[in-house]
PDB file of C-alpha atoms in Angstrom:
ATOM      1  CA  MET D   1      30.655 -21.501   5.449  1.00  0.00           C
ATOM      2  CA  LYS D   2      30.713 -18.919   2.663  1.00  0.00           C
ATOM      3  CA  LEU D   3      27.097 -19.770   1.756  1.00  0.00           C
ATOM      4  CA  PHE D   4      26.073 -19.337   5.402  1.00  0.00           C
ATOM      5  CA  LYS D   5      27.690 -15.882   5.570  1.00  0.00           C
ATOM      6  CA  THR D   6      26.004 -14.898   2.304  1.00  0.00           C
ATOM      7  CA  LEU D   7      22.602 -15.977   3.635  1.00  0.00           C
ATOM      8  CA  ILE D   8      23.150 -14.044   6.877  1.00  0.00           C
ATOM      9  CA  CYS D   9      24.114 -10.906   4.942  1.00  0.00           C
ATOM     10  CA  ALA D  10      21.086 -11.266   2.658  1.00  0.00           C
ATOM     11  CA  GLY D  11      18.811 -11.634   5.690  1.00  0.00           C
ATOM     12  CA  LEU D  12      20.249  -8.563   7.377  1.00  0.00           C
ATOM     13  CA  LEU D  13      19.911  -6.580   4.162  1.00  0.00           C
ATOM     14  CA  SER D  14      16.235  -7.615   3.882  1.00  0.00           C
ATOM     15  CA  LEU D  15      15.583  -6.515   7.450  1.00  0.00           C
ATOM     16  CA  THR D  16      17.251  -3.180   6.757  1.00  0.00           C
ATOM     17  CA  LEU D  17      15.315  -2.577   3.542  1.00  0.00           C
ATOM     18  CA  PHE D  18      11.940  -3.639   4.869  1.00  0.00           C
ATOM     19  CA  SER D  19      11.919  -2.640   8.510  1.00  0.00           C
ATOM     20  CA  CYS D  20       8.887  -0.676   9.623  1.00  0.00           C
ATOM     21  CA  GLY D  21       9.195   2.962  10.387  1.00  0.00           C
ATOM     22  CA  GLY D  22      11.521   5.523   8.991  1.00  0.00           C
ATOM     23  CA  SER D  23      11.638   9.258   9.297  1.00  0.00           C
ATOM     24  CA  ASP D  24       8.332   9.675   7.439  1.00  0.00           C
ATOM     25  CA  ASP D  25       6.288   6.968   9.107  1.00  0.00           C
ATOM     26  CA  ILE D  26       3.285   6.553   6.831  1.00  0.00           C
ATOM     27  CA  GLY D  27       1.745   4.246   9.420  1.00  0.00           C
ATOM     28  CA  GLN D  28       0.771   7.094  11.707  1.00  0.00           C
ATOM     29  CA  PHE D  29      -1.787   8.493   9.244  1.00  0.00           C
ATOM     30  CA  ASN D  30      -5.021   7.478   7.559  1.00  0.00           C
ATOM     31  CA  TRP D  31      -4.890   7.797   3.780  1.00  0.00           C
ATOM     32  CA  ARG D  32      -7.655   8.527   1.250  1.00  0.00           C
ATOM     33  CA  VAL D  33      -7.295   7.587  -2.421  1.00  0.00           C
ATOM     34  CA  ARG D  34      -6.961  10.428  -4.931  1.00  0.00           C
ATOM     35  CA  SER D  35      -6.376   8.316  -8.054  1.00  0.00           C
ATOM     36  CA  ILE D  36      -5.837   4.724  -9.147  1.00  0.00           C
ATOM     37  CA  ASN D  37      -3.813   3.962 -12.259  1.00  0.00           C
ATOM     38  CA  GLY D  38      -5.970   2.195 -14.832  1.00  0.00           C
ATOM     39  CA  ALA D  39      -9.278   2.749 -13.038  1.00  0.00           C
ATOM     40  CA  PRO D  40     -11.713   5.143 -14.683  1.00  0.00           C
ATOM     41  CA  ALA D  41     -13.203   6.315 -11.403  1.00  0.00           C
ATOM     42  CA  THR D  42     -14.784   9.628 -10.559  1.00  0.00           C
ATOM     43  CA  GLN D  43     -13.678  11.645  -7.532  1.00  0.00           C
ATOM     44  CA  GLU D  44     -16.999  10.734  -5.936  1.00  0.00           C
ATOM     45  CA  GLN D  45     -16.236   7.003  -6.354  1.00  0.00           C
ATOM     46  CA  LEU D  46     -12.734   7.482  -4.925  1.00  0.00           C
ATOM     47  CA  ALA D  47     -13.834   9.612  -1.958  1.00  0.00           C
ATOM     48  CA  ASP D  48     -14.495   6.685   0.395  1.00  0.00           C
ATOM     49  CA  LEU D  49     -11.486   4.537  -0.575  1.00  0.00           C
ATOM     50  CA  SER D  50      -8.864   4.397   2.143  1.00  0.00           C
ATOM     51  CA  LEU D  51      -5.713   2.745   3.479  1.00  0.00           C
ATOM     52  CA  LYS D  52      -4.655   2.393   7.112  1.00  0.00           C
ATOM     53  CA  PHE D  53      -1.447   0.857   8.453  1.00  0.00           C
ATOM     54  CA  GLY D  54      -1.798  -0.997  11.734  1.00  0.00           C
ATOM     55  CA  LYS D  55       0.408  -2.877  14.171  1.00  0.00           C
ATOM     56  CA  GLU D  56       2.347  -5.994  13.222  1.00  0.00           C
ATOM     57  CA  GLN D  57       2.471  -5.013   9.520  1.00  0.00           C
ATOM     58  CA  LYS D  58      -1.315  -5.237   9.166  1.00  0.00           C
ATOM     59  CA  VAL D  59      -3.157  -3.010   6.721  1.00  0.00           C
ATOM     60  CA  ASN D  60      -6.826  -2.438   6.081  1.00  0.00           C
ATOM     61  CA  GLY D  61      -9.040   0.025   4.375  1.00  0.00           C
ATOM     62  CA  GLN D  62     -12.178   0.661   2.431  1.00  0.00           C
ATOM     63  CA  ALA D  63     -12.538  -0.530  -1.149  1.00  0.00           C
ATOM     64  CA  PRO D  64     -15.629   0.329  -3.245  1.00  0.00           C
ATOM     65  CA  CYS D  65     -17.542  -2.847  -2.370  1.00  0.00           C
ATOM     66  CA  ASP D  66     -16.312  -3.661   1.113  1.00  0.00           C
ATOM     67  CA  GLU D  67     -13.390  -3.453   3.520  1.00  0.00           C
ATOM     68  CA  PHE D  68     -10.064  -5.124   2.741  1.00  0.00           C
ATOM     69  CA  ARG D  69      -7.225  -6.392   4.898  1.00  0.00           C
ATOM     70  CA  GLY D  70      -3.758  -7.868   4.554  1.00  0.00           C
ATOM     71  CA  LYS D  71      -0.161  -7.078   5.421  1.00  0.00           C
ATOM     72  CA  ALA D  72       2.481  -4.650   4.221  1.00  0.00           C
ATOM     73  CA  VAL D  73       6.171  -4.375   4.973  1.00  0.00           C
ATOM     74  CA  TYR D  74       7.653  -0.926   4.429  1.00  0.00           C
ATOM     75  CA  ASN D  75      10.464   1.460   5.247  1.00  0.00           C
ATOM     76  CA  SER D  76      10.973   5.108   4.325  1.00  0.00           C
ATOM     77  CA  GLU D  77      10.846   4.443   0.554  1.00  0.00           C
ATOM     78  CA  LYS D  78       9.977   0.792  -0.209  1.00  0.00           C
ATOM     79  CA  ILE D  79       6.744  -1.091   0.323  1.00  0.00           C
ATOM     80  CA  LYS D  80       5.483  -4.595  -0.344  1.00  0.00           C
ATOM     81  CA  PHE D  81       1.904  -5.735   0.189  1.00  0.00           C
ATOM     82  CA  SER D  82       0.798  -9.303   0.720  1.00  0.00           C
ATOM     83  CA  THR D  83      -2.296 -10.506  -1.089  1.00  0.00           C
ATOM     84  CA  LEU D  84      -5.133  -8.267   0.077  1.00  0.00           C
ATOM     85  CA  TYR D  85      -8.455  -9.857   1.018  1.00  0.00           C
ATOM     86  CA  THR D  86     -12.076  -8.712   1.012  1.00  0.00           C
ATOM     87  CA  ASP D  87     -15.368 -10.370   1.811  1.00  0.00           C
ATOM     88  CA  SER D  88     -15.965 -10.329  -1.968  1.00  0.00           C
ATOM     89  CA  GLN D  89     -19.357  -8.740  -2.007  1.00  0.00           C
ATOM     90  CA  ASN D  90     -20.714  -8.165  -5.485  1.00  0.00           C
ATOM     91  CA  CYS D  91     -21.356  -4.570  -6.382  1.00  0.00           C
ATOM     92  CA  ASP D  92     -21.482  -2.261  -9.371  1.00  0.00           C
ATOM     93  CA  GLU D  93     -17.953  -0.972  -8.698  1.00  0.00           C
ATOM     94  CA  LYS D  94     -16.165  -4.352  -8.585  1.00  0.00           C
ATOM     95  CA  THR D  95     -13.876  -3.237 -11.455  1.00  0.00           C
ATOM     96  CA  ILE D  96     -12.631  -0.264  -9.424  1.00  0.00           C
ATOM     97  CA  GLN D  97     -12.155  -2.484  -6.354  1.00  0.00           C
ATOM     98  CA  THR D  98     -10.079  -4.989  -8.331  1.00  0.00           C
ATOM     99  CA  ALA D  99      -7.981  -2.180  -9.834  1.00  0.00           C
ATOM    100  CA  TYR D 100      -7.388  -0.612  -6.412  1.00  0.00           C
ATOM    101  CA  LEU D 101      -6.283  -3.803  -4.674  1.00  0.00           C
ATOM    102  CA  SER D 102      -4.167  -4.923  -7.650  1.00  0.00           C
ATOM    103  CA  SER D 103      -2.487  -1.508  -7.786  1.00  0.00           C
ATOM    104  CA  LEU D 104      -1.597  -1.731  -4.100  1.00  0.00           C
ATOM    105  CA  GLU D 105      -0.167  -5.241  -4.545  1.00  0.00           C
ATOM    106  CA  MET D 106       1.941  -4.079  -7.542  1.00  0.00           C
ATOM    107  CA  SER D 107       3.413  -1.158  -5.576  1.00  0.00           C
ATOM    108  CA  ARG D 108       7.106  -1.409  -4.669  1.00  0.00           C
ATOM    109  CA  THR D 109       8.218   2.120  -3.756  1.00  0.00           C
ATOM    110  CA  TYR D 110       6.577   5.312  -2.584  1.00  0.00           C
ATOM    111  CA  THR D 111       7.196   8.973  -1.966  1.00  0.00           C
ATOM    112  CA  THR D 112       5.595  11.389   0.451  1.00  0.00           C
ATOM    113  CA  THR D 113       5.366  15.160   0.233  1.00  0.00           C
ATOM    114  CA  ALA D 114       3.354  17.342   2.606  1.00  0.00           C
ATOM    115  CA  ASN D 115       0.070  15.458   2.920  1.00  0.00           C
ATOM    116  CA  ARG D 116       0.431  13.306  -0.213  1.00  0.00           C
ATOM    117  CA  MET D 117       1.704   9.767  -0.756  1.00  0.00           C
ATOM    118  CA  VAL D 118       2.315   8.194  -4.168  1.00  0.00           C
ATOM    119  CA  PHE D 119       2.976   4.487  -4.800  1.00  0.00           C
ATOM    120  CA  TYR D 120       4.995   3.240  -7.794  1.00  0.00           C
ATOM    121  CA  ASP D 121       5.449  -0.157  -9.445  1.00  0.00           C
ATOM    122  CA  ASP D 122       8.775  -1.805 -10.392  1.00  0.00           C
ATOM    123  CA  GLU D 123       9.035   0.324 -13.536  1.00  0.00           C
ATOM    124  CA  GLY D 124       8.391   3.647 -11.778  1.00  0.00           C
ATOM    125  CA  ASN D 125       4.775   3.994 -12.946  1.00  0.00           C
ATOM    126  CA  ILE D 126       2.310   5.524 -10.492  1.00  0.00           C
ATOM    127  CA  THR D 127      -0.057   2.876  -9.123  1.00  0.00           C
ATOM    128  CA  VAL D 128      -2.058   4.785  -6.486  1.00  0.00           C
ATOM    129  CA  GLU D 129      -2.057   8.345  -5.143  1.00  0.00           C
ATOM    130  CA  PHE D 130      -3.266   9.206  -1.636  1.00  0.00           C
ATOM    131  CA  GLU D 131      -3.903  12.222   0.525  1.00  0.00           C
ATOM    132  CA  GLN D 132      -3.488  12.290   4.283  1.00  0.00           C
ATOM    133  CA  VAL D 133      -6.761  12.340   6.213  1.00  0.00           C
ATOM    134  CA  ASN D 134      -5.476  13.095   9.721  1.00  0.00           C
TER     135      ASN D 134
END
């Protein structure tokens, strides 16, 4: 019985930590990439990279080579992406695409200020920085 109660409490805690929404609902905006940790990309290369949160925890966006899609669970400060998928087209910027998608998948927390959003990994390192598009 004690194990059952512990499992119920853990489940409720997970739902609380990773429920969608929050006071700063990042899902209501489109986001454009400003920088990717570990990717030597120019501002011109980053200009078209994006992230959009959809219904039912779905995410999609533009990577350098093609569009990506997957899922993300988030609340007002934590985020967790599933494996993100693309159509895997070959292009000259495949290194930047891999860095972008890997950085999103490594992200665990985020902050928002004005029209900016910054993702961080488990150790508090910046993984990706965004600016609000609309």
